[in-house]
XYZ file of C-alpha atoms in Angstrom:
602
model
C 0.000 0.000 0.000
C 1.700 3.312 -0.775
C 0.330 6.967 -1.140
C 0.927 8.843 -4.534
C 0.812 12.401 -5.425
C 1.537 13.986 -8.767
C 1.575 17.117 -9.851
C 2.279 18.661 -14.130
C 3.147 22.307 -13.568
C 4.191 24.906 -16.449
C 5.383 27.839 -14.170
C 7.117 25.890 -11.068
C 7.532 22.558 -9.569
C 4.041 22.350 -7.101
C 4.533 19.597 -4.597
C 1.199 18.332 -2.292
C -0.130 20.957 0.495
C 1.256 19.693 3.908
C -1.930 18.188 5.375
C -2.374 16.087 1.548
C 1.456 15.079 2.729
C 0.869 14.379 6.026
C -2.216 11.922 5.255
C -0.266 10.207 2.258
C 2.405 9.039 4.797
C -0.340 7.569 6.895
C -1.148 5.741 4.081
C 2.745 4.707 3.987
C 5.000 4.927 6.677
C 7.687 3.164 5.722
C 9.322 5.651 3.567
C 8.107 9.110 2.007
C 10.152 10.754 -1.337
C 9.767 13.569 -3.794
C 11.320 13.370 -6.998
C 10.827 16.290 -9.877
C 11.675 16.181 -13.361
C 12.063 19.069 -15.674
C 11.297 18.976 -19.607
C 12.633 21.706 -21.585
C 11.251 22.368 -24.632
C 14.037 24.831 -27.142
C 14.117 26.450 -30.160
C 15.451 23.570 -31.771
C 11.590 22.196 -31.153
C 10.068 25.056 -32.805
C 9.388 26.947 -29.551
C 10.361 30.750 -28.912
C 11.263 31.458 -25.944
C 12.498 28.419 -24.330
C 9.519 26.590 -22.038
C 9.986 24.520 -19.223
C 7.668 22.274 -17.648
C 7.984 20.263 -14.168
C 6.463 16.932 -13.197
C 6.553 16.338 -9.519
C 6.310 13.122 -8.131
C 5.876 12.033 -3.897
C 5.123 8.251 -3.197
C 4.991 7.374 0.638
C 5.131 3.461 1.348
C 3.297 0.529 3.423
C 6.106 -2.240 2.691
C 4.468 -5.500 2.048
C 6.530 -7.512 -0.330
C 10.079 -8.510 -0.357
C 12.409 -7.991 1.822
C 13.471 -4.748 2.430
C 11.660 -1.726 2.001
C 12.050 -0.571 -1.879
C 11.973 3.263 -1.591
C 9.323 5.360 -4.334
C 9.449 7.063 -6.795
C 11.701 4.493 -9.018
C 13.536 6.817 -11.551
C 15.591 5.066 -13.873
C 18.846 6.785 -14.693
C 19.507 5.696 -17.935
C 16.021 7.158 -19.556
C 14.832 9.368 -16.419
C 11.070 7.533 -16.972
C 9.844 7.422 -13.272
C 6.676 5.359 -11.282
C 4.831 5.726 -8.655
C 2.987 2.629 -7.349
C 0.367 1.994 -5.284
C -0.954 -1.905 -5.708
C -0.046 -5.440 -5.534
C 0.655 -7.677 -8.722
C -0.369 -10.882 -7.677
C 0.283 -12.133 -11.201
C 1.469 -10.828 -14.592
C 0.820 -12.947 -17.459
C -0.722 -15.292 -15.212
C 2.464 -16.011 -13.526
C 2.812 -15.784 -9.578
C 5.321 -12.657 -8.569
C 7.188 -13.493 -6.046
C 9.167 -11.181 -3.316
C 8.373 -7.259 -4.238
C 6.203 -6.504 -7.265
C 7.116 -2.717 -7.756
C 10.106 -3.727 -9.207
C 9.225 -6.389 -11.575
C 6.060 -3.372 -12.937
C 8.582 -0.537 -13.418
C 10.954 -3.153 -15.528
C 7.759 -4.320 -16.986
C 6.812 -0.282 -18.474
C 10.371 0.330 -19.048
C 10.441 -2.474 -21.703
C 7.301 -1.521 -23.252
C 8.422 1.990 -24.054
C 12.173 1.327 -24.430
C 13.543 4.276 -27.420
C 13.763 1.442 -30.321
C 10.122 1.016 -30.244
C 7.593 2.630 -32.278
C 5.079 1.354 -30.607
C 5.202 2.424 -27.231
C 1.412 3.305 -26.489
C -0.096 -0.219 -27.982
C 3.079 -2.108 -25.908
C 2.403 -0.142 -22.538
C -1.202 -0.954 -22.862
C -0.449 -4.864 -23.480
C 1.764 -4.392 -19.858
C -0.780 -3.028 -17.883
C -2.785 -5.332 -19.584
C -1.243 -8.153 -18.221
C -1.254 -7.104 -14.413
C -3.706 -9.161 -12.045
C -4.602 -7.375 -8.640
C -5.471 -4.350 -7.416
C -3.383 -1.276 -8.277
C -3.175 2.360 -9.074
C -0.279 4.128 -10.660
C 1.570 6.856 -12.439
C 4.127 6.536 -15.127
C 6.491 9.311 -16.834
C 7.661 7.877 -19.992
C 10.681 10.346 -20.445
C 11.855 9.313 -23.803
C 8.535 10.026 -25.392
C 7.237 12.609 -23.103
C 3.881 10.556 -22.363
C 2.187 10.186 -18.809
C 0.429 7.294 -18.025
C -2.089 6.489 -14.882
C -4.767 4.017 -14.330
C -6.781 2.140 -11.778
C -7.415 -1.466 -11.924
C -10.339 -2.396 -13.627
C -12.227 -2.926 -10.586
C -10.852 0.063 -9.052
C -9.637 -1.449 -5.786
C -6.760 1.538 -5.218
C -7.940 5.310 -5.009
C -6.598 7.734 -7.328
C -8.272 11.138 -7.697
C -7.472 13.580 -10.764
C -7.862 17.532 -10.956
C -6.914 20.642 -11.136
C -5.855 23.028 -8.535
C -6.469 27.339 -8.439
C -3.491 27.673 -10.992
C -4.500 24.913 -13.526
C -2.017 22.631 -13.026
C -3.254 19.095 -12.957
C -2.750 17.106 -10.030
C -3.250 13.190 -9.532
C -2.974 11.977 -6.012
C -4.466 8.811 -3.779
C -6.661 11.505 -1.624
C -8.176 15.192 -2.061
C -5.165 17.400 -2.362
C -7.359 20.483 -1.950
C -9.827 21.914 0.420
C -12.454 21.596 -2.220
C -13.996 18.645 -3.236
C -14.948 19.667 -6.437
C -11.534 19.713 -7.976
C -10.819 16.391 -7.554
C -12.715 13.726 -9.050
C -11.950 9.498 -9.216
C -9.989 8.671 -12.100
C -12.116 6.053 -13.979
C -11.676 2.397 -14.020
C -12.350 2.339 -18.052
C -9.259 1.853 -19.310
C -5.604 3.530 -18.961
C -5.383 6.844 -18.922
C -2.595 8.956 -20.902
C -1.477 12.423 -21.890
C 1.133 13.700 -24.659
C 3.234 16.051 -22.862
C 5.453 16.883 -26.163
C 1.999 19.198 -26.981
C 3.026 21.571 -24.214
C 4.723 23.896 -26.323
C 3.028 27.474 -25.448
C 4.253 28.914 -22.142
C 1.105 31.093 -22.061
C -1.002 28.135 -21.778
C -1.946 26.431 -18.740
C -1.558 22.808 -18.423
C -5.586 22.646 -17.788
C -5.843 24.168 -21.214
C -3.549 22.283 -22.959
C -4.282 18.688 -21.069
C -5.896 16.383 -23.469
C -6.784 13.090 -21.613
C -6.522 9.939 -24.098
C -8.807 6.821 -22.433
C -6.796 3.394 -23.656
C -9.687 1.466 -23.040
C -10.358 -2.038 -21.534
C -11.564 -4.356 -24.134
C -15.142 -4.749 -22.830
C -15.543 -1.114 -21.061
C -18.175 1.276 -21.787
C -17.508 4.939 -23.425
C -14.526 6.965 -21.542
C -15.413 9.571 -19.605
C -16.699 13.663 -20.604
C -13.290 14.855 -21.346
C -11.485 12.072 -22.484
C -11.029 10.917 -25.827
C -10.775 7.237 -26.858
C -6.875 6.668 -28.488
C -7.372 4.521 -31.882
C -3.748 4.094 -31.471
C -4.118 1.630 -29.001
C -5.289 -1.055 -31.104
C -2.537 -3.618 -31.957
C -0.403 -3.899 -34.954
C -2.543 -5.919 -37.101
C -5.284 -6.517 -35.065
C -8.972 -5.986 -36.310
C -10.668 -2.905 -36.124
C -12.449 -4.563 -32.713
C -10.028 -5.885 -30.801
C -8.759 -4.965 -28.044
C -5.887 -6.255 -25.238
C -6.326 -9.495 -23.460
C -7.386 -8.032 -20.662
C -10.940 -7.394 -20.150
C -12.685 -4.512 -17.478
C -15.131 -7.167 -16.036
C -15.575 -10.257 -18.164
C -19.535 -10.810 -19.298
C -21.988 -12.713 -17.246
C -23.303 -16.158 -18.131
C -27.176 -15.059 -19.220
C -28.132 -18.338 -20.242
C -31.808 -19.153 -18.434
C -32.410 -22.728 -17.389
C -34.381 -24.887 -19.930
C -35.577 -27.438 -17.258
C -35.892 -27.069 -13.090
C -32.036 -26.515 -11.870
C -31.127 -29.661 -9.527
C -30.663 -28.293 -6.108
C -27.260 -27.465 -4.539
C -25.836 -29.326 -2.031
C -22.460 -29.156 -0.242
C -21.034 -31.757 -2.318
C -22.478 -30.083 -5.293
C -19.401 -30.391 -8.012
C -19.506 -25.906 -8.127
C -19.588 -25.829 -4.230
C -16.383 -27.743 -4.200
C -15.048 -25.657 -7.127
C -15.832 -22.586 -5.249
C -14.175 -23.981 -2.137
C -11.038 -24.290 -3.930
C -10.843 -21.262 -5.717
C -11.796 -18.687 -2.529
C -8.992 -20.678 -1.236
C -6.314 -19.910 -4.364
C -7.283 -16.692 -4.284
C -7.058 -16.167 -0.745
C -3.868 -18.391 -0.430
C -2.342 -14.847 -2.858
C -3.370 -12.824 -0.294
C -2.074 -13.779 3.158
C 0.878 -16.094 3.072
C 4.186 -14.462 3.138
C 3.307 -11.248 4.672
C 6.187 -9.595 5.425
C 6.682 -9.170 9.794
C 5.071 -6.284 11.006
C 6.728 -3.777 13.419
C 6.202 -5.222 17.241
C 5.088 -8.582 15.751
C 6.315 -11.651 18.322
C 5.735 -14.674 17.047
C 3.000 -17.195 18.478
C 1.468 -13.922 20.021
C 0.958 -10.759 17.562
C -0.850 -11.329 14.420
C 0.053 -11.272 10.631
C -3.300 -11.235 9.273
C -6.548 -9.693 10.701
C -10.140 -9.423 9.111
C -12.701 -6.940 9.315
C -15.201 -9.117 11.444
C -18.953 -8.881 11.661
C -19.833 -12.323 12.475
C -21.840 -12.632 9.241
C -21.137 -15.251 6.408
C -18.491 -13.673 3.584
C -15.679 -12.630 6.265
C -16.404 -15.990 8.212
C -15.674 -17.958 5.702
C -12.485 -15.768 4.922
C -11.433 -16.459 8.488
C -12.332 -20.186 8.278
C -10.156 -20.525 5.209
C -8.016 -18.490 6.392
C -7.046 -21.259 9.238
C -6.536 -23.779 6.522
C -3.482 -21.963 5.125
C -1.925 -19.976 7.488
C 0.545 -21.671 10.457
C -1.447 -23.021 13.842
C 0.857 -21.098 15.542
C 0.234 -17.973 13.793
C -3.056 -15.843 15.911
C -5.814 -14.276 13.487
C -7.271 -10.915 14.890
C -10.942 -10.372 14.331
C -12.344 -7.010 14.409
C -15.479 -6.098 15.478
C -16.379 -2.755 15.713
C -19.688 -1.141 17.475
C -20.849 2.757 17.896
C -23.254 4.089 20.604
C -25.715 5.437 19.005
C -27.171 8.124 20.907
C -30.594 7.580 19.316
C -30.596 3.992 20.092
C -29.555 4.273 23.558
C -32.324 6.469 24.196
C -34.611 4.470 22.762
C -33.365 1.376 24.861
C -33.370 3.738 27.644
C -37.170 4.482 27.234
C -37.494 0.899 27.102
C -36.391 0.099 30.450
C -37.910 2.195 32.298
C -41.225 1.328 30.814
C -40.698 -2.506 32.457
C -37.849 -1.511 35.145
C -38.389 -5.130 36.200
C -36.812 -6.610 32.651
C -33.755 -7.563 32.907
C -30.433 -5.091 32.587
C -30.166 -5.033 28.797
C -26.630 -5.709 27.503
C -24.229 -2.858 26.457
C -24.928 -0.216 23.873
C -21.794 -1.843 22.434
C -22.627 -6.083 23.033
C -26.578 -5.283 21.920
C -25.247 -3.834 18.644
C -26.120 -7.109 15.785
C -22.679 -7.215 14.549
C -21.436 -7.386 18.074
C -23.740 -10.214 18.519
C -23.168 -12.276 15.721
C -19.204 -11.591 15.940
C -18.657 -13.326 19.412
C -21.022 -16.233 18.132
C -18.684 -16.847 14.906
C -16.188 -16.843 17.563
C -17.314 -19.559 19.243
C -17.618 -21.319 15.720
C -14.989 -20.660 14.896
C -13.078 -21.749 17.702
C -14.953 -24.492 17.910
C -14.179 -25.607 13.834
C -10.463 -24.880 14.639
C -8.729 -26.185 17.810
C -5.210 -24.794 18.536
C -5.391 -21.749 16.600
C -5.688 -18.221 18.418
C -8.355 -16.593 17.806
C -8.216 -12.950 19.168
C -11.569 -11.248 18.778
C -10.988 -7.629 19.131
C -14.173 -5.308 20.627
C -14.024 -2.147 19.211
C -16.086 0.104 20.860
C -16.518 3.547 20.062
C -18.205 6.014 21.842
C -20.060 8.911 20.312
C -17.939 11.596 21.398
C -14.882 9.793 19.868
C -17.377 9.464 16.669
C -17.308 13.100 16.536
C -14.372 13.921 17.248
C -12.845 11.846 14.214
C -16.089 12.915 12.168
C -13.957 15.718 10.427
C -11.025 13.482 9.907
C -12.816 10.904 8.046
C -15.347 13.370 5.971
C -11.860 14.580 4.244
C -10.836 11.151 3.871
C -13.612 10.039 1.769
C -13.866 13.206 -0.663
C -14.945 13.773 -2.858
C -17.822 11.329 -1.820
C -20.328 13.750 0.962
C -23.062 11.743 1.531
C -25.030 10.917 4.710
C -24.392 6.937 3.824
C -20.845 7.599 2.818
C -20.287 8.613 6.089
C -22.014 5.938 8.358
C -19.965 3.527 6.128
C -16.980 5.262 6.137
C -16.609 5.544 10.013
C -17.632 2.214 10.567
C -14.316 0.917 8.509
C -12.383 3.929 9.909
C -12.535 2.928 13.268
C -12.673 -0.939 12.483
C -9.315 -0.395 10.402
C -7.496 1.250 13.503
C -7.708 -2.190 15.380
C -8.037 -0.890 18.292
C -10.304 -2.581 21.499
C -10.328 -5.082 24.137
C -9.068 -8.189 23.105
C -10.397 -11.452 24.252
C -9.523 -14.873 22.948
C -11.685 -16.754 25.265
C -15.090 -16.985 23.893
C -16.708 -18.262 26.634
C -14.299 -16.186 29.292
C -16.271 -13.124 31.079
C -16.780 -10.120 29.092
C -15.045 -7.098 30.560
C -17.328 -4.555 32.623
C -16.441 -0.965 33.332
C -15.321 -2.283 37.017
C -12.753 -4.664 35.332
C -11.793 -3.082 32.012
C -9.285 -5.055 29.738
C -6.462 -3.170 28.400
C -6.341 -1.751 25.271
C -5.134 -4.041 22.458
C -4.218 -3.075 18.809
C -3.670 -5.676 15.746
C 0.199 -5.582 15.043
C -1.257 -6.739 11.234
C -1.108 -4.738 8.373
C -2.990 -6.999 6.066
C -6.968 -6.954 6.650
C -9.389 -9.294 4.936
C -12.739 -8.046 3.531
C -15.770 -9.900 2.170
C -16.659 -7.391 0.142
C -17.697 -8.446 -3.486
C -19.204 -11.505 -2.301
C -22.777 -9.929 -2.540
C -22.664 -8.571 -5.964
C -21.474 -12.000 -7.576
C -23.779 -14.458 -5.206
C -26.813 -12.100 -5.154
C -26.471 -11.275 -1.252
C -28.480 -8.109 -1.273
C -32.694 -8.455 -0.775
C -33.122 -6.521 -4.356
C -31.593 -9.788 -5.940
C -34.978 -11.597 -4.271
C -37.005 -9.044 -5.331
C -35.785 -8.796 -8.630
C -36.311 -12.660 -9.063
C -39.794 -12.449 -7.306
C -40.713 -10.221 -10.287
C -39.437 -11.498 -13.958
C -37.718 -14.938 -12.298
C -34.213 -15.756 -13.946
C -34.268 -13.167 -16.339
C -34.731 -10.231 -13.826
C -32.308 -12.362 -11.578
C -29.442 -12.075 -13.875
C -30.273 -8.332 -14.890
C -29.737 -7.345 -11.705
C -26.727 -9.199 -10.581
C -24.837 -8.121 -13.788
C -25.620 -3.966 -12.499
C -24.432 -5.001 -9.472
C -20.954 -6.682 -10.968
C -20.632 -3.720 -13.993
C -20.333 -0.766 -11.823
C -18.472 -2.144 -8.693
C -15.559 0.093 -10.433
C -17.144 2.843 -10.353
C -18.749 2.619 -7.051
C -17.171 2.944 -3.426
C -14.214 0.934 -3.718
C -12.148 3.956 -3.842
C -13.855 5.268 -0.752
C -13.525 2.768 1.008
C -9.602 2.192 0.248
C -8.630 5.878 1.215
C -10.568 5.406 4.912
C -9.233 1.836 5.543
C -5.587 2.660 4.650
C -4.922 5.696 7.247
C -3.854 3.467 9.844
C -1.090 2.501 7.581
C -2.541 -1.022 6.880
C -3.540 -3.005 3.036
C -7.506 -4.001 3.070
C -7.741 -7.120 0.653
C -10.497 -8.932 -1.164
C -10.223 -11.990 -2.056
C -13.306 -12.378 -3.428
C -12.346 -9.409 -5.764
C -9.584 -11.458 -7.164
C -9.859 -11.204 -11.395
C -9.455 -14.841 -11.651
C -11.689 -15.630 -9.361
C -14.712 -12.993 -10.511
C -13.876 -13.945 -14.038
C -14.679 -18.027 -12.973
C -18.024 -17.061 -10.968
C -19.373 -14.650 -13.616
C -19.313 -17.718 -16.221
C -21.012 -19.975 -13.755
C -25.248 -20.026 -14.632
C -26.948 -17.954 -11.946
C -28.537 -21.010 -10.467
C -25.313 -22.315 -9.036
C -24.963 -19.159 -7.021
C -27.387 -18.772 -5.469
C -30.907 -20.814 -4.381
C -33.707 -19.191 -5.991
C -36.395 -21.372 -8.103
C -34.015 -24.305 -7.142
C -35.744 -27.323 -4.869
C -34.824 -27.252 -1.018
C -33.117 -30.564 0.379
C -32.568 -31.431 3.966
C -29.443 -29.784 4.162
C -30.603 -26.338 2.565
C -33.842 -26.635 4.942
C -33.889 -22.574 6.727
C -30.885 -21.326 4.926
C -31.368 -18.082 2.531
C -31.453 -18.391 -1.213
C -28.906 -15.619 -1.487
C -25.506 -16.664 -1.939
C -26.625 -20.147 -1.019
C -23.457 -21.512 -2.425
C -21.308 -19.989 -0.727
C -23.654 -20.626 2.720
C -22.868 -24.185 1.772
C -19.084 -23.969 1.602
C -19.406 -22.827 5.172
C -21.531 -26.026 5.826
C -18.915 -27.866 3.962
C -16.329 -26.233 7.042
C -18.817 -26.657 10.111
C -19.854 -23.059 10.253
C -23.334 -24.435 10.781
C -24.927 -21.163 12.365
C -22.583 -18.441 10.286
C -24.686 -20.293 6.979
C -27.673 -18.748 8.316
C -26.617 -15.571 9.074
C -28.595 -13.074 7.327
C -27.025 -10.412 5.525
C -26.720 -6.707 7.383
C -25.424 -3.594 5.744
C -22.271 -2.917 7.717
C -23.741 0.581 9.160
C -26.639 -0.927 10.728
C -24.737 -3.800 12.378
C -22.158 -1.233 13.781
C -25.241 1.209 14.502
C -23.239 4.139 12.708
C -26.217 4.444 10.534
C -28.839 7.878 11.795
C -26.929 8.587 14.549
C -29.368 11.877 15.289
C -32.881 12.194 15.525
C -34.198 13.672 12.164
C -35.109 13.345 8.657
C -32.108 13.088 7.268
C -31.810 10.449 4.438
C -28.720 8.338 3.152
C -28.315 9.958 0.320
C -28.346 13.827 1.380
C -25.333 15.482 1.044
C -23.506 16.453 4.432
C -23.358 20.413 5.125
């Protein structure tokens, strides 16, 4: 995980303000650099008087592959080209990387763009192209004077593009301005690039002059207002409709069932598929993670996962045990809110029938509270010998506000109601900070015997997230197949999987990575979205399919993957019932009012 900020200036080198700075080495603490490079433009290239232009680069850096920390921006001194890289690649050309992947990408660009080519654009496109995981980046390619940046396809990593008071654009991995309206998220379409040899008028502004070329994905939808599509980027040769191997989500399997779909079981030949592949993608994501600072072995965890009880990050952490050492703990965290308009209501409550018993906590009555310490127990029950620390994050609504300001200029330039419930909720979860217990069935602490304050030495978390869009886990996927069936099914499932690029993802990455820790999904992997989407919708999930004993009381959304954790005795996490994360933390209308989701905060 690193932090990136970039910034094309015709007048002076302009470098991040100081807050922008400060927050980009949260996101990277391991090392923090500025690099600049100047491009003069002379007479000799047709321009009177000479013009200058300056590209300044800052990368901050979360070290989480190989084995020493590898220092950004990379500037290579025989062609000056210089990257800044945010991202992990898992694989490129379908081949594992092993140790440090920055590395292996800025060898990977330098190739594609070396001077003897003529093809540069069409040959950086096939490279980035040929990256699996989650990334964001910016490349100078010095001999040709071309900037490229991207986002993965799915759009994992943030990166935000704008321009600032003096038109000069800036690219960076949060808001690098007080307003949120100069910055917008660079688009998950394709790869974004921009000639720099056309800056040849030093009474033009790079905002005037900046002409964004979209290399698009082969199966994305139009580029953005603004951007132009490059017909460059088609290969040498190729026909006029093809396009690089990689695709920006692969197409959904629409076919509709000619006959009643056999039911699913847990020895269903897809469940057993789906076991194995969660677990290969997974398996990419937490074994040889690097030691964290303080770690101690057999005590201090490695790996932790963003823990509400409920099925997707369950199973993670049930897999999870399969592949990582027994001696190695796993921190769960579980994060609750008082909510002052609950607690009143509960308040009311009790005094209406003062002889009920004492309700629990405003933090153990929260649901995600509850169903976290019962996948506990599961889960120490599944898995003898492992350590299972299960980390109570409670917040209370004074530290809520207090943090409120931090995390609204986190999550710019999204200012929504609903952004924010969500976005504290991981905020605080992400910290890793509680009362750690790894007892389930020891006494819970009370405010006469507080536990001291524990937080997760890991800087790899685990999230489920994805797992609803491709198993239809959300209750529009029942009504949509309680209206038109199959057909209405599959309609909505492939919205859901075509716009989780452009959705929250970026959000969500620049709140979770303040605390200096790497949020993966593993059910975000392209492999393993690419295998589901050409699955037929009725292996997914268990609507219009025939109930068995086993699937007796268990919900037809993502009913497959409910029966995986059958398949790994997580009996009563295969029933949980899906909750939006900011009503099972209870960060979700925190103040009496009308206020709705979707208003925009003052």
């Amino acid at each position: 995980m690193c932090g990136i900020s970039f910034s094309l200036s015709s007048s002076k080198p302009t470098s991040s303000t100081q807050e922008t700075c400060t927050l980009l080495q949260k996101r990277g603490p391991d090392s923090y650099k500025t690099y600049t490079a100047q491009k003069d433009i002379s007479a000799q290239d047709g321009v009177s008087p000479p013009l200058s232009y300056y590209l300044t680069f800052t990368s901050t850096v979360l070290s989480l592959r190989g084995d020493h920390v590898y220092t950004q921006p990379l500037v290579d001194l025989t062609t000056q080209s210089v990257l800044c890289w945010n991202g992990e690649a898992w694989k490129i050309d379908g081949e594992r990387v092993q140790g440090n992947d920055t590395e292996r990408v800025f060898n990977l660009f330098l190739q594609a763009v070396d001077s003897d080519q003529n093809d540069s654009v069409e040959r950086m496109a096939e490279a980035i192209a040929s990256l699996s995981g989650p990334f964001a980046f910016v490349f100078y390619d010095a001999i040709k004077s071309r900037l490229f940046y991207s986002r993965d396809c799915l759009g994992r990593r943030s990166l935000l593009q704008g321009f600032d008071e003096n038109g000069n654009l800036k690219i960076c991995s949060i808001c690098d301005s007080a307003s949120m309206d100069c910055f917008k998220e660079v688009g998950t379409e394709g790869v974004c690039t921009i000639d720099l040899a056309r800056y040849q008028d030093p009474s033009i502004s790079p905002r005037e002059l900046c002409q964004i070329e979209t290399l698009p994905w082969s199966s994305a939808a139009s580029p953005p207002a603004g951007h132009i599509v490059c017909p460059s980027f088609l290969l040498p040769g190729a026909a006029t409709d093809e396009r690089p191997k990689r695709k920006s989500i692969p197409p959904m399997n629409t076919s509709l069932p000619t006959e009643q779909p056999p039911a699913l079981t847990t020895d269903s030949v897809f469940v057993e598929q789906l076991e194995s592949k969660l677990r290969q993608s997974l398996e990419l994501r937490i074994q040889n993670v690097p030691v964290p600072p303080g770690y101690i072995a057999g005590q201090t965890a490695k790996t932790a996962v963003l823990f509400s009880g409920g099925l997707d990050c369950t199973l993670l952490a049930r897999l999870s045990h399969d592949i990582l050492p027994l001696d190695e703990p796993i921190d769960l965290l579980n994060v609750a809110f008082e909510n002052p308009r609950v607690a009143a209501a509960a308040k009311a409550n009790q005094q209406k029938s003062p002889s009920s018993p004492p309700p629990l906590s405003i933090y153990e009555n929260c649901p995600d509270r509850i169903t976290g310490r019962s996948a506990h127990v599961e889960l120490q029950a599944t898995c003898p010998g492992r350590t299972w620390r299960f980390i109570a994050i409670d917040i209370p609504y004074a530290e809520t506000l207090a943090h409120r300001d931090q995390v609204k200029r986190l999550m710019r330039p999204h200012n929504t109601e609903m952004d924010m419930s969500i976005a504290c909720a991981l905020y605080f979860a992400s910290r890793g900070q509680g009362t750690a217990q790894t007892d389930p069935s020891a006494q819970l602490p009370t405010p006469d015997t507080p536990s001291p304050i524990y937080t997760t030495s890991s800087r790899v978390l685990l999230s489920g997230l994805g797992a609803d869009e491709l198993f239809a886990g959300y209750g529009r996927h029942s009504v949509a197949f309680n209206r038109g069936g199959f057909k209405d099914l599959i309609a909505e499932i492939d919205l859901d999987v075509s716009r989780l690029g452009s959705r929250n993802l970026g959000r969500d990455d620049r709140v979770l990575s303040h605390w200096g820790r790497e949020t993966r999904f593993p059910f975000l992997d392209e492999e393993f979205v690419a295998w589901v989407l050409r699955a037929p919708v009725w292996k997914k999930c268990g609507f219009g399919l025939p109930e068995t004993e086993a699937t007796a009381g268990i919900d037809s959304e993502k009913l497959a993957l409910r029966l995986v954790a059958l398949r790994l005795g997580l009996v009563k996490v295969s029933r949980e019932k899906k909750r939006a994360i900011q009503f099972g933390a209870r960060t979700a209308k925190m103040e009496t009012g009308r206020s709705r989701g979707t208003d925009a905060l003052s």
